[in-house]
Each structure stands twice: as C-alpha cells, then as structure tokens.
C-alpha cells in the first residue's frame, strides 16, 4: 500500500506543484505590475508625509551632529584611555546617538502616533523588567567566572555586569534603527519633491543616522564582550568589591605585594563569613591605559588571578600577667 501511494502520490504532487506555479506566474503577469505600482505609490506617499515633518534646520543639525560624533569617537578610540574613560566614552556615545535617533523619529507622524499606543506603553514597562531579570541571571554567572567564587561576594560587579549585558538589547535596537535609516536613505532619493539643499540634507541625514546608529550598536556590543567586558569587571571587583588584605593571614611574599601605594593583592571577603576571604592578585596592566583595538580576550596581564582562601581578622590572645606568675 505504501509503495502504491508513493508511486501515485509523487507524480500527482509534482503535477499539482507545476500547475500551481504556472497559475501564480500568470496571475503575477496580469496583475503584478498594478500591484507593484500601487505599492510604490503608497510607499512614496507614506514617506513623503513623514519627511514633510522635518525642517531644514533639524535635518542639517542632526546630520552634522551624527557625523561629528562618529568622527570624535573614531579619533578618541585611537588613543590610550583609562578604563573608566573608555567605558564612559562608549556609553556616552550610545546614549548620544540614541537620543538623536529618538528625537528624530519622534518628528515622524507614524512613530509619534505609535508611541501613544497602549500596547507600546505596556511594552516599555514590561520589556525592561523582563530583560533586566535575564541579564541579572547571566551577570551572576559572568561575575562568578571572573572571580572564581560566588557572585554574591561581588555586588558592584554584578550591577556592572547587568548593565553591560543590557547593552546587548540597546545594540539590537540600534541595529534595527540603522536598518530603518538605511531604508529612509534609499527612500529619500525618490520621494522628496523638493530640490536643492533640502534633498541633499535629507540624504546626508539618513546616511549620518545610519552610520551613527551602526557605530553605536558596535560600541554597545564592546561592553559585554569577552575582551573589554572581562577587563572592566575585573577592575570593578578589584577596586570596589575587594578590600585591603593586610587583615588576613599572609605570607611574606603576599605581604610585599599587598602594601604600598599600588597594591597588587586584595581580599575579596566571602559573603558567608567576614573571617575568610579570597585573595585575588591583579594583573600588572589592569589599570593601565588601553587601546580598544589592541585588547585581547582573556589576557592574563589584564585580569584577576584568584590565589587561595585566607583567614582574616584572627584575634591573638596573649597570656595575662597573672597566668604568667602562676
């Protein structure tokens, strides 16, 4: 029976598939041109209405700011920067481009109408909570990998890791915005009925916004990356979560590197007991200025090295005079 179905069903299926394709092609040949023309005129009218809300001043100002910002970012990233300055530069650029893009999109009637929709408002409340919960879980795992112990011992690092992982959401939104501006760049060539500086400015605005949002997405991805994200987390753990190690039981070699103006050894106190701590040794280049393009993933000279669990705050009981006399 199965052999019969295969022998009969396969030819019939092939014939039906060919007939269906022929019918679709004939339908497209008869009405496809009308559908394409109607779609083109609809999109042209739609984009023309959106672009009419933009003034020449806003177009040229936004385009100039986008190109200037990407040029300044590219110039500064070529220079050696401190970790805090590098992270602030990347985050600042992401916020700046996001603000420019949102300000520009808010001028379009379609986006202004969509922003007042109830579903959009609910998503703006619910999605940050959802993504924040997921990012918090992955942040704990990430901090645990960097420190070698439970993430509960590094509260500041967990907060920083959560913020870095949320940058992935920002990167995805910025990449989507880059696609929108790329389509707008193509549409601006045909839909605008104005000539001269307005149309040139419209094309520059779309091109600048595309380059800016794409660059901001790239900047946002760098923060949770293995090469820069691990480095930033190691610096946060060592600077904010770890404390001086001189209260712990140290060897002579450990005491020598735990003292001085720039200690290379600190104690990450365990959350379960302040009498024990994980001794962490920082790489020699952890706090030195870095160039983003020269960073390598899991570079030992830039990360933390967990050493051992040490006892801390040990109280030494000295015999009293009375006990000595007796």
PDB file of C-alpha atoms in Angstrom:
ATOM      1  CA  UNK A   1       0.000   0.000   0.000  1.00  0.00           C
ATOM      2  CA  UNK A   2       2.781   2.405   0.872  1.00  0.00           C
ATOM      3  CA  UNK A   3       4.566   1.620  -2.378  1.00  0.00           C
ATOM      4  CA  UNK A   4       1.360   2.332  -4.318  1.00  0.00           C
ATOM      5  CA  UNK A   5       0.887   5.686  -2.548  1.00  0.00           C
ATOM      6  CA  UNK A   6       4.455   6.678  -3.302  1.00  0.00           C
ATOM      7  CA  UNK A   7       4.173   5.697  -6.961  1.00  0.00           C
ATOM      8  CA  UNK A   8       0.872   7.529  -7.409  1.00  0.00           C
ATOM      9  CA  UNK A   9       1.217  10.403  -4.954  1.00  0.00           C
ATOM     10  CA  UNK A  10       4.649  11.594  -6.065  1.00  0.00           C
ATOM     11  CA  UNK A  11       3.679  12.193  -9.731  1.00  0.00           C
ATOM     12  CA  UNK A  12       0.365  13.812  -8.713  1.00  0.00           C
ATOM     13  CA  UNK A  13       2.144  16.086  -6.223  1.00  0.00           C
ATOM     14  CA  UNK A  14       4.663  17.089  -8.860  1.00  0.00           C
ATOM     15  CA  UNK A  15       1.924  17.894 -11.390  1.00  0.00           C
ATOM     16  CA  UNK A  16      -0.035  19.944  -8.831  1.00  0.00           C
ATOM     17  CA  UNK A  17       3.124  21.856  -7.869  1.00  0.00           C
ATOM     18  CA  UNK A  18       3.844  22.718 -11.527  1.00  0.00           C
ATOM     19  CA  UNK A  19       0.236  23.766 -12.182  1.00  0.00           C
ATOM     20  CA  UNK A  20       0.217  25.944  -9.063  1.00  0.00           C
ATOM     21  CA  UNK A  21       3.420  27.695 -10.129  1.00  0.00           C
ATOM     22  CA  UNK A  22       2.028  28.318 -13.627  1.00  0.00           C
ATOM     23  CA  UNK A  23      -1.147  29.840 -12.172  1.00  0.00           C
ATOM     24  CA  UNK A  24       0.843  32.092  -9.844  1.00  0.00           C
ATOM     25  CA  UNK A  25       3.098  33.276 -12.679  1.00  0.00           C
ATOM     26  CA  UNK A  26       0.115  34.035 -14.930  1.00  0.00           C
ATOM     27  CA  UNK A  27      -1.580  35.947 -12.115  1.00  0.00           C
ATOM     28  CA  UNK A  28       1.538  37.990 -11.455  1.00  0.00           C
ATOM     29  CA  UNK A  29       1.950  38.742 -15.179  1.00  0.00           C
ATOM     30  CA  UNK A  30      -1.604  40.043 -15.392  1.00  0.00           C
ATOM     31  CA  UNK A  31      -1.837  41.960 -12.104  1.00  0.00           C
ATOM     32  CA  UNK A  32       1.726  42.131 -10.779  1.00  0.00           C
ATOM     33  CA  UNK A  33       2.505  45.427 -12.491  1.00  0.00           C
ATOM     34  CA  UNK A  34      -0.579  47.047 -10.999  1.00  0.00           C
ATOM     35  CA  UNK A  35       0.263  45.702  -7.529  1.00  0.00           C
ATOM     36  CA  UNK A  36       3.861  46.929  -7.790  1.00  0.00           C
ATOM     37  CA  UNK A  37       2.727  50.343  -8.999  1.00  0.00           C
ATOM     38  CA  UNK A  38       0.137  50.677  -6.231  1.00  0.00           C
ATOM     39  CA  UNK A  39       2.698  49.611  -3.623  1.00  0.00           C
ATOM     40  CA  UNK A  40       5.256  52.081  -4.928  1.00  0.00           C
ATOM     41  CA  UNK A  41       2.808  54.996  -4.878  1.00  0.00           C
ATOM     42  CA  UNK A  42       1.628  54.051  -1.376  1.00  0.00           C
ATOM     43  CA  UNK A  43       5.189  53.960  -0.012  1.00  0.00           C
ATOM     44  CA  UNK A  44       6.079  57.180  -1.817  1.00  0.00           C
ATOM     45  CA  UNK A  45       3.095  58.966  -0.305  1.00  0.00           C
ATOM     46  CA  UNK A  46       3.809  57.457   3.137  1.00  0.00           C
ATOM     47  CA  UNK A  47       7.473  58.521   3.217  1.00  0.00           C
ATOM     48  CA  UNK A  48       6.679  61.947   1.773  1.00  0.00           C
ATOM     49  CA  UNK A  49       4.239  62.606   4.622  1.00  0.00           C
ATOM     50  CA  UNK A  50       6.859  61.505   7.156  1.00  0.00           C
ATOM     51  CA  UNK A  51       9.653  63.633   5.680  1.00  0.00           C
ATOM     52  CA  UNK A  52       7.463  66.743   5.470  1.00  0.00           C
ATOM     53  CA  UNK A  53       7.560  66.997   9.264  1.00  0.00           C
ATOM     54  CA  UNK A  54      11.324  67.641   9.221  1.00  0.00           C
ATOM     55  CA  UNK A  55      12.558  71.211   8.951  1.00  0.00           C
ATOM     56  CA  UNK A  56      15.787  72.137   7.171  1.00  0.00           C
ATOM     57  CA  UNK A  57      17.334  73.289  10.463  1.00  0.00           C
ATOM     58  CA  UNK A  58      16.689  69.940  12.167  1.00  0.00           C
ATOM     59  CA  UNK A  59      17.910  67.988   9.152  1.00  0.00           C
ATOM     60  CA  UNK A  60      21.250  69.777   8.863  1.00  0.00           C
ATOM     61  CA  UNK A  61      21.794  69.996  12.639  1.00  0.00           C
ATOM     62  CA  UNK A  62      21.145  66.289  13.231  1.00  0.00           C
ATOM     63  CA  UNK A  63      23.251  65.229  10.245  1.00  0.00           C
ATOM     64  CA  UNK A  64      26.164  67.427  11.385  1.00  0.00           C
ATOM     65  CA  UNK A  65      25.990  66.084  14.946  1.00  0.00           C
ATOM     66  CA  UNK A  66      25.923  62.467  13.741  1.00  0.00           C
ATOM     67  CA  UNK A  67      28.989  62.839  11.523  1.00  0.00           C
ATOM     68  CA  UNK A  68      30.838  64.912  14.145  1.00  0.00           C
ATOM     69  CA  UNK A  69      30.121  62.361  16.888  1.00  0.00           C
ATOM     70  CA  UNK A  70      31.348  59.372  14.878  1.00  0.00           C
ATOM     71  CA  UNK A  71      34.485  61.302  13.893  1.00  0.00           C
ATOM     72  CA  UNK A  72      35.254  62.228  17.529  1.00  0.00           C
ATOM     73  CA  UNK A  73      34.614  58.640  18.659  1.00  0.00           C
ATOM     74  CA  UNK A  74      36.930  57.214  15.987  1.00  0.00           C
ATOM     75  CA  UNK A  75      39.635  59.731  16.918  1.00  0.00           C
ATOM     76  CA  UNK A  76      39.444  59.086  20.670  1.00  0.00           C
ATOM     77  CA  UNK A  77      39.413  55.306  20.292  1.00  0.00           C
ATOM     78  CA  UNK A  78      42.827  55.512  18.648  1.00  0.00           C
ATOM     79  CA  UNK A  79      44.294  56.968  21.846  1.00  0.00           C
ATOM     80  CA  UNK A  80      45.237  55.053  25.031  1.00  0.00           C
ATOM     81  CA  UNK A  81      42.432  55.573  27.545  1.00  0.00           C
ATOM     82  CA  UNK A  82      41.841  54.685  31.158  1.00  0.00           C
ATOM     83  CA  UNK A  83      39.193  52.007  31.690  1.00  0.00           C
ATOM     84  CA  UNK A  84      36.694  54.413  33.225  1.00  0.00           C
ATOM     85  CA  UNK A  85      37.232  56.898  30.392  1.00  0.00           C
ATOM     86  CA  UNK A  86      36.857  54.171  27.751  1.00  0.00           C
ATOM     87  CA  UNK A  87      33.638  52.781  29.243  1.00  0.00           C
ATOM     88  CA  UNK A  88      32.242  56.302  29.688  1.00  0.00           C
ATOM     89  CA  UNK A  89      33.118  57.165  26.086  1.00  0.00           C
ATOM     90  CA  UNK A  90      31.339  54.100  24.680  1.00  0.00           C
ATOM     91  CA  UNK A  91      28.288  54.512  26.899  1.00  0.00           C
ATOM     92  CA  UNK A  92      28.171  58.251  26.246  1.00  0.00           C
ATOM     93  CA  UNK A  93      28.225  57.709  22.510  1.00  0.00           C
ATOM     94  CA  UNK A  94      25.452  55.111  22.732  1.00  0.00           C
ATOM     95  CA  UNK A  95      23.271  57.487  24.771  1.00  0.00           C
ATOM     96  CA  UNK A  96      24.035  60.440  22.495  1.00  0.00           C
ATOM     97  CA  UNK A  97      23.153  58.597  19.285  1.00  0.00           C
ATOM     98  CA  UNK A  98      20.080  57.025  20.895  1.00  0.00           C
ATOM     99  CA  UNK A  99      18.852  60.466  21.985  1.00  0.00           C
ATOM    100  CA  UNK A 100      19.416  61.908  18.499  1.00  0.00           C
ATOM    101  CA  UNK A 101      17.678  58.966  16.837  1.00  0.00           C
ATOM    102  CA  UNK A 102      14.680  59.042  19.180  1.00  0.00           C
ATOM    103  CA  UNK A 103      14.399  62.804  18.798  1.00  0.00           C
ATOM    104  CA  UNK A 104      14.416  62.401  15.021  1.00  0.00           C
ATOM    105  CA  UNK A 105      11.944  59.508  14.932  1.00  0.00           C
ATOM    106  CA  UNK A 106       9.619  61.415  17.248  1.00  0.00           C
ATOM    107  CA  UNK A 107       9.153  64.007  14.488  1.00  0.00           C
ATOM    108  CA  UNK A 108       7.580  61.422  12.157  1.00  0.00           C
ATOM    109  CA  UNK A 109       3.776  61.278  12.486  1.00  0.00           C
ATOM    110  CA  UNK A 110       3.753  57.482  12.265  1.00  0.00           C
ATOM    111  CA  UNK A 111       6.178  56.987  15.168  1.00  0.00           C
ATOM    112  CA  UNK A 112       4.538  59.746  17.192  1.00  0.00           C
ATOM    113  CA  UNK A 113       1.175  58.016  16.806  1.00  0.00           C
ATOM    114  CA  UNK A 114       2.657  54.595  17.610  1.00  0.00           C
ATOM    115  CA  UNK A 115       4.301  55.907  20.791  1.00  0.00           C
ATOM    116  CA  UNK A 116       0.873  56.846  22.164  1.00  0.00           C
ATOM    117  CA  UNK A 117      -0.495  53.338  21.661  1.00  0.00           C
ATOM    118  CA  UNK A 118      -1.364  51.445  24.852  1.00  0.00           C
ATOM    119  CA  UNK A 119       0.465  48.291  23.748  1.00  0.00           C
ATOM    120  CA  UNK A 120       3.658  50.254  23.105  1.00  0.00           C
ATOM    121  CA  UNK A 121       3.461  51.864  26.537  1.00  0.00           C
ATOM    122  CA  UNK A 122       2.939  48.487  28.200  1.00  0.00           C
ATOM    123  CA  UNK A 123       5.940  47.081  26.322  1.00  0.00           C
ATOM    124  CA  UNK A 124       8.076  49.995  27.500  1.00  0.00           C
ATOM    125  CA  UNK A 125       7.261  48.977  31.077  1.00  0.00           C
ATOM    126  CA  UNK A 126       7.318  45.181  30.776  1.00  0.00           C
ATOM    127  CA  UNK A 127      10.300  44.605  28.470  1.00  0.00           C
ATOM    128  CA  UNK A 128      12.916  46.328  30.697  1.00  0.00           C
ATOM    129  CA  UNK A 129      11.785  44.173  33.620  1.00  0.00           C
ATOM    130  CA  UNK A 130      11.955  41.013  31.504  1.00  0.00           C
ATOM    131  CA  UNK A 131      15.364  41.741  30.019  1.00  0.00           C
ATOM    132  CA  UNK A 132      16.665  43.008  33.376  1.00  0.00           C
ATOM    133  CA  UNK A 133      15.733  39.719  35.046  1.00  0.00           C
ATOM    134  CA  UNK A 134      17.509  37.686  32.366  1.00  0.00           C
ATOM    135  CA  UNK A 135      20.551  39.976  32.395  1.00  0.00           C
ATOM    136  CA  UNK A 136      20.786  39.703  36.190  1.00  0.00           C
ATOM    137  CA  UNK A 137      20.967  35.925  35.991  1.00  0.00           C
ATOM    138  CA  UNK A 138      23.654  35.887  33.319  1.00  0.00           C
ATOM    139  CA  UNK A 139      25.534  38.639  35.162  1.00  0.00           C
ATOM    140  CA  UNK A 140      25.868  36.442  38.246  1.00  0.00           C
ATOM    141  CA  UNK A 141      27.298  33.634  36.152  1.00  0.00           C
ATOM    142  CA  UNK A 142      29.683  36.044  34.419  1.00  0.00           C
ATOM    143  CA  UNK A 143      30.997  37.512  37.672  1.00  0.00           C
ATOM    144  CA  UNK A 144      31.458  34.001  39.055  1.00  0.00           C
ATOM    145  CA  UNK A 145      33.658  33.124  36.086  1.00  0.00           C
ATOM    146  CA  UNK A 146      35.786  36.244  36.562  1.00  0.00           C
ATOM    147  CA  UNK A 147      36.280  35.920  40.332  1.00  0.00           C
ATOM    148  CA  UNK A 148      36.217  32.150  40.754  1.00  0.00           C
ATOM    149  CA  UNK A 149      33.731  32.354  43.648  1.00  0.00           C
ATOM    150  CA  UNK A 150      30.023  33.044  44.075  1.00  0.00           C
ATOM    151  CA  UNK A 151      28.754  36.277  42.557  1.00  0.00           C
ATOM    152  CA  UNK A 152      27.201  37.190  45.918  1.00  0.00           C
ATOM    153  CA  UNK A 153      30.680  38.289  47.004  1.00  0.00           C
ATOM    154  CA  UNK A 154      30.798  40.989  44.313  1.00  0.00           C
ATOM    155  CA  UNK A 155      27.703  43.189  44.429  1.00  0.00           C
ATOM    156  CA  UNK A 156      29.220  46.069  42.475  1.00  0.00           C
ATOM    157  CA  UNK A 157      30.482  43.715  39.781  1.00  0.00           C
ATOM    158  CA  UNK A 158      27.044  42.089  39.407  1.00  0.00           C
ATOM    159  CA  UNK A 159      25.441  45.511  38.972  1.00  0.00           C
ATOM    160  CA  UNK A 160      28.043  46.480  36.362  1.00  0.00           C
ATOM    161  CA  UNK A 161      27.695  43.153  34.530  1.00  0.00           C
ATOM    162  CA  UNK A 162      23.900  43.544  34.410  1.00  0.00           C
ATOM    163  CA  UNK A 163      24.293  46.997  32.867  1.00  0.00           C
ATOM    164  CA  UNK A 164      26.804  45.685  30.319  1.00  0.00           C
ATOM    165  CA  UNK A 165      24.541  42.801  29.295  1.00  0.00           C
ATOM    166  CA  UNK A 166      21.587  45.161  28.867  1.00  0.00           C
ATOM    167  CA  UNK A 167      23.734  46.943  26.284  1.00  0.00           C
ATOM    168  CA  UNK A 168      23.055  43.944  24.032  1.00  0.00           C
ATOM    169  CA  UNK A 169      19.379  44.964  23.962  1.00  0.00           C
ATOM    170  CA  UNK A 170      20.407  48.523  23.118  1.00  0.00           C
ATOM    171  CA  UNK A 171      22.679  47.192  20.371  1.00  0.00           C
ATOM    172  CA  UNK A 172      19.812  45.203  18.835  1.00  0.00           C
ATOM    173  CA  UNK A 173      17.512  48.252  18.878  1.00  0.00           C
ATOM    174  CA  UNK A 174      20.222  50.435  17.365  1.00  0.00           C
ATOM    175  CA  UNK A 175      20.874  47.870  14.635  1.00  0.00           C
ATOM    176  CA  UNK A 176      17.137  47.887  13.860  1.00  0.00           C
ATOM    177  CA  UNK A 177      17.222  51.684  13.748  1.00  0.00           C
ATOM    178  CA  UNK A 178      20.179  51.510  11.362  1.00  0.00           C
ATOM    179  CA  UNK A 179      18.052  49.374   9.033  1.00  0.00           C
ATOM    180  CA  UNK A 180      15.225  51.917   9.253  1.00  0.00           C
ATOM    181  CA  UNK A 181      17.570  54.774   8.385  1.00  0.00           C
ATOM    182  CA  UNK A 182      19.094  52.776   5.539  1.00  0.00           C
ATOM    183  CA  UNK A 183      15.614  52.340   4.025  1.00  0.00           C
ATOM    184  CA  UNK A 184      14.969  56.029   4.638  1.00  0.00           C
ATOM    185  CA  UNK A 185      18.198  56.873   2.813  1.00  0.00           C
ATOM    186  CA  UNK A 186      17.002  54.940  -0.237  1.00  0.00           C
ATOM    187  CA  UNK A 187      13.505  56.389   0.007  1.00  0.00           C
ATOM    188  CA  UNK A 188      14.772  59.964   0.297  1.00  0.00           C
ATOM    189  CA  UNK A 189      16.167  59.735  -3.241  1.00  0.00           C
ATOM    190  CA  UNK A 190      12.747  59.314  -4.836  1.00  0.00           C
ATOM    191  CA  UNK A 191      10.011  60.551  -2.507  1.00  0.00           C
ATOM    192  CA  UNK A 192      11.081  64.106  -1.812  1.00  0.00           C
ATOM    193  CA  UNK A 193       9.556  66.631  -4.216  1.00  0.00           C
ATOM    194  CA  UNK A 194      11.932  69.352  -3.044  1.00  0.00           C
ATOM    195  CA  UNK A 195      15.244  70.125  -4.646  1.00  0.00           C
ATOM    196  CA  UNK A 196      18.496  71.755  -3.676  1.00  0.00           C
ATOM    197  CA  UNK A 197      19.858  71.830  -0.145  1.00  0.00           C
ATOM    198  CA  UNK A 198      16.770  70.190   1.405  1.00  0.00           C
ATOM    199  CA  UNK A 199      17.098  66.983  -0.592  1.00  0.00           C
ATOM    200  CA  UNK A 200      20.876  66.910  -0.127  1.00  0.00           C
ATOM    201  CA  UNK A 201      20.397  67.401   3.611  1.00  0.00           C
ATOM    202  CA  UNK A 202      17.786  64.653   3.704  1.00  0.00           C
ATOM    203  CA  UNK A 203      20.189  62.183   2.113  1.00  0.00           C
ATOM    204  CA  UNK A 204      23.013  63.249   4.451  1.00  0.00           C
ATOM    205  CA  UNK A 205      20.682  62.913   7.433  1.00  0.00           C
ATOM    206  CA  UNK A 206      19.722  59.363   6.503  1.00  0.00           C
ATOM    207  CA  UNK A 207      23.359  58.444   5.786  1.00  0.00           C
ATOM    208  CA  UNK A 208      24.632  60.054   9.010  1.00  0.00           C
ATOM    209  CA  UNK A 209      21.908  58.412  11.100  1.00  0.00           C
ATOM    210  CA  UNK A 210      22.691  55.033   9.544  1.00  0.00           C
ATOM    211  CA  UNK A 211      26.423  55.388  10.238  1.00  0.00           C
ATOM    212  CA  UNK A 212      25.750  56.741  13.738  1.00  0.00           C
ATOM    213  CA  UNK A 213      23.328  54.027  14.830  1.00  0.00           C
ATOM    214  CA  UNK A 214      25.546  51.316  13.331  1.00  0.00           C
ATOM    215  CA  UNK A 215      28.553  52.748  15.200  1.00  0.00           C
ATOM    216  CA  UNK A 216      26.525  52.967  18.412  1.00  0.00           C
ATOM    217  CA  UNK A 217      25.480  49.328  18.058  1.00  0.00           C
ATOM    218  CA  UNK A 218      29.154  48.389  17.657  1.00  0.00           C
ATOM    219  CA  UNK A 219      30.062  50.461  20.741  1.00  0.00           C
ATOM    220  CA  UNK A 220      27.302  48.842  22.805  1.00  0.00           C
ATOM    221  CA  UNK A 221      28.469  45.334  21.879  1.00  0.00           C
ATOM    222  CA  UNK A 222      32.000  46.061  23.112  1.00  0.00           C
ATOM    223  CA  UNK A 223      30.950  46.466  26.748  1.00  0.00           C
ATOM    224  CA  UNK A 224      29.730  42.863  27.287  1.00  0.00           C
ATOM    225  CA  UNK A 225      32.438  41.400  25.040  1.00  0.00           C
ATOM    226  CA  UNK A 226      34.993  38.966  26.428  1.00  0.00           C
ATOM    227  CA  UNK A 227      37.943  41.264  25.780  1.00  0.00           C
ATOM    228  CA  UNK A 228      36.604  44.534  27.248  1.00  0.00           C
ATOM    229  CA  UNK A 229      33.788  43.257  29.476  1.00  0.00           C
ATOM    230  CA  UNK A 230      36.019  40.861  31.423  1.00  0.00           C
ATOM    231  CA  UNK A 231      38.577  43.620  31.863  1.00  0.00           C
ATOM    232  CA  UNK A 232      36.005  46.084  33.193  1.00  0.00           C
ATOM    233  CA  UNK A 233      34.533  43.501  35.565  1.00  0.00           C
ATOM    234  CA  UNK A 234      37.986  42.596  36.875  1.00  0.00           C
ATOM    235  CA  UNK A 235      38.657  46.272  37.561  1.00  0.00           C
ATOM    236  CA  UNK A 236      35.292  46.713  39.325  1.00  0.00           C
ATOM    237  CA  UNK A 237      35.840  43.636  41.506  1.00  0.00           C
ATOM    238  CA  UNK A 238      39.342  44.688  42.493  1.00  0.00           C
ATOM    239  CA  UNK A 239      38.541  48.373  43.031  1.00  0.00           C
ATOM    240  CA  UNK A 240      35.098  48.280  44.669  1.00  0.00           C
ATOM    241  CA  UNK A 241      34.319  44.769  45.944  1.00  0.00           C
ATOM    242  CA  UNK A 242      37.737  43.688  47.257  1.00  0.00           C
ATOM    243  CA  UNK A 243      39.295  45.243  50.350  1.00  0.00           C
ATOM    244  CA  UNK A 244      42.783  45.539  51.855  1.00  0.00           C
ATOM    245  CA  UNK A 245      44.362  42.173  52.519  1.00  0.00           C
ATOM    246  CA  UNK A 246      46.547  43.181  55.470  1.00  0.00           C
ATOM    247  CA  UNK A 247      43.938  41.911  57.927  1.00  0.00           C
ATOM    248  CA  UNK A 248      44.374  38.397  56.567  1.00  0.00           C
ATOM    249  CA  UNK A 249      46.959  35.728  57.236  1.00  0.00           C
ATOM    250  CA  UNK A 250      49.542  36.394  54.511  1.00  0.00           C
ATOM    251  CA  UNK A 251      52.927  35.041  53.658  1.00  0.00           C
ATOM    252  CA  UNK A 252      55.940  37.340  53.359  1.00  0.00           C
ATOM    253  CA  UNK A 253      55.669  37.417  49.576  1.00  0.00           C
ATOM    254  CA  UNK A 254      51.967  38.196  49.741  1.00  0.00           C
ATOM    255  CA  UNK A 255      52.558  40.994  52.260  1.00  0.00           C
ATOM    256  CA  UNK A 256      55.096  42.606  49.952  1.00  0.00           C
ATOM    257  CA  UNK A 257      52.627  42.915  47.085  1.00  0.00           C
ATOM    258  CA  UNK A 258      49.642  43.792  49.303  1.00  0.00           C
ATOM    259  CA  UNK A 259      51.212  47.002  50.620  1.00  0.00           C
ATOM    260  CA  UNK A 260      52.354  50.212  49.005  1.00  0.00           C
ATOM    261  CA  UNK A 261      50.649  52.952  47.026  1.00  0.00           C
ATOM    262  CA  UNK A 262      49.585  50.462  44.343  1.00  0.00           C
ATOM    263  CA  UNK A 263      48.799  47.098  45.955  1.00  0.00           C
ATOM    264  CA  UNK A 264      48.642  44.117  43.639  1.00  0.00           C
ATOM    265  CA  UNK A 265      46.872  41.867  46.171  1.00  0.00           C
ATOM    266  CA  UNK A 266      43.477  42.368  47.808  1.00  0.00           C
ATOM    267  CA  UNK A 267      40.981  40.289  49.755  1.00  0.00           C
ATOM    268  CA  UNK A 268      37.524  39.532  48.414  1.00  0.00           C
ATOM    269  CA  UNK A 269      35.656  38.780  51.627  1.00  0.00           C
ATOM    270  CA  UNK A 270      33.191  35.924  51.427  1.00  0.00           C
ATOM    271  CA  UNK A 271      29.560  36.852  51.961  1.00  0.00           C
ATOM    272  CA  UNK A 272      29.034  33.938  54.349  1.00  0.00           C
ATOM    273  CA  UNK A 273      31.812  34.969  56.727  1.00  0.00           C
ATOM    274  CA  UNK A 274      33.997  38.049  57.096  1.00  0.00           C
ATOM    275  CA  UNK A 275      36.629  35.867  58.768  1.00  0.00           C
ATOM    276  CA  UNK A 276      37.576  34.334  55.422  1.00  0.00           C
ATOM    277  CA  UNK A 277      38.439  35.961  52.127  1.00  0.00           C
ATOM    278  CA  UNK A 278      39.597  35.015  48.678  1.00  0.00           C
ATOM    279  CA  UNK A 279      42.970  36.549  47.923  1.00  0.00           C
ATOM    280  CA  UNK A 280      42.950  38.000  44.403  1.00  0.00           C
ATOM    281  CA  UNK A 281      46.009  39.243  42.570  1.00  0.00           C
ATOM    282  CA  UNK A 282      45.530  41.702  39.768  1.00  0.00           C
ATOM    283  CA  UNK A 283      47.415  41.642  36.527  1.00  0.00           C
ATOM    284  CA  UNK A 284      50.216  44.194  36.195  1.00  0.00           C
ATOM    285  CA  UNK A 285      48.427  46.028  33.368  1.00  0.00           C
ATOM    286  CA  UNK A 286      44.893  46.009  34.821  1.00  0.00           C
ATOM    287  CA  UNK A 287      44.651  49.760  35.373  1.00  0.00           C
ATOM    288  CA  UNK A 288      46.944  50.950  32.615  1.00  0.00           C
ATOM    289  CA  UNK A 289      45.579  52.948  29.656  1.00  0.00           C
ATOM    290  CA  UNK A 290      44.427  50.684  26.822  1.00  0.00           C
ATOM    291  CA  UNK A 291      43.552  50.994  23.147  1.00  0.00           C
ATOM    292  CA  UNK A 292      40.326  49.189  22.292  1.00  0.00           C
ATOM    293  CA  UNK A 293      41.556  47.621  19.064  1.00  0.00           C
ATOM    294  CA  UNK A 294      44.660  46.191  20.796  1.00  0.00           C
ATOM    295  CA  UNK A 295      42.751  44.356  23.532  1.00  0.00           C
ATOM    296  CA  UNK A 296      42.830  40.565  23.502  1.00  0.00           C
ATOM    297  CA  UNK A 297      40.369  38.224  25.148  1.00  0.00           C
ATOM    298  CA  UNK A 298      41.476  36.592  28.426  1.00  0.00           C
ATOM    299  CA  UNK A 299      44.795  38.445  28.602  1.00  0.00           C
ATOM    300  CA  UNK A 300      46.331  37.356  31.947  1.00  0.00           C
ATOM    301  CA  UNK A 301      48.114  40.701  32.400  1.00  0.00           C
ATOM    302  CA  UNK A 302      44.724  42.486  32.436  1.00  0.00           C
ATOM    303  CA  UNK A 303      42.642  40.162  34.610  1.00  0.00           C
ATOM    304  CA  UNK A 304      42.428  38.846  38.160  1.00  0.00           C
ATOM    305  CA  UNK A 305      44.148  35.745  39.466  1.00  0.00           C
ATOM    306  CA  UNK A 306      42.385  34.010  42.394  1.00  0.00           C
ATOM    307  CA  UNK A 307      45.037  32.635  44.778  1.00  0.00           C
ATOM    308  CA  UNK A 308      43.575  30.981  47.871  1.00  0.00           C
ATOM    309  CA  UNK A 309      41.128  31.313  50.751  1.00  0.00           C
ATOM    310  CA  UNK A 310      42.797  33.027  53.713  1.00  0.00           C
ATOM    311  CA  UNK A 311      41.705  33.543  57.311  1.00  0.00           C
ATOM    312  CA  UNK A 312      41.192  37.160  58.301  1.00  0.00           C
ATOM    313  CA  UNK A 313      40.769  39.184  61.488  1.00  0.00           C
ATOM    314  CA  UNK A 314      42.331  36.497  63.654  1.00  0.00           C
ATOM    315  CA  UNK A 315      42.480  37.614  67.292  1.00  0.00           C
ATOM    316  CA  UNK A 316      45.664  36.612  69.108  1.00  0.00           C
ATOM    317  CA  UNK A 317      45.109  36.023  72.817  1.00  0.00           C
ATOM    318  CA  UNK A 318      48.147  36.976  74.892  1.00  0.00           C
ATOM    319  CA  UNK A 319      48.648  35.407  78.329  1.00  0.00           C
ATOM    320  CA  UNK A 320      47.920  37.788  81.208  1.00  0.00           C
ATOM    321  CA  UNK A 321      50.476  38.615  83.911  1.00  0.00           C
ATOM    322  CA  UNK A 322      48.536  36.598  86.453  1.00  0.00           C
ATOM    323  CA  UNK A 323      48.684  33.461  84.373  1.00  0.00           C
ATOM    324  CA  UNK A 324      52.403  34.055  83.815  1.00  0.00           C
ATOM    325  CA  UNK A 325      53.065  34.444  87.520  1.00  0.00           C
ATOM    326  CA  UNK A 326      51.207  31.292  88.357  1.00  0.00           C
TER     327      UNK A 326
END
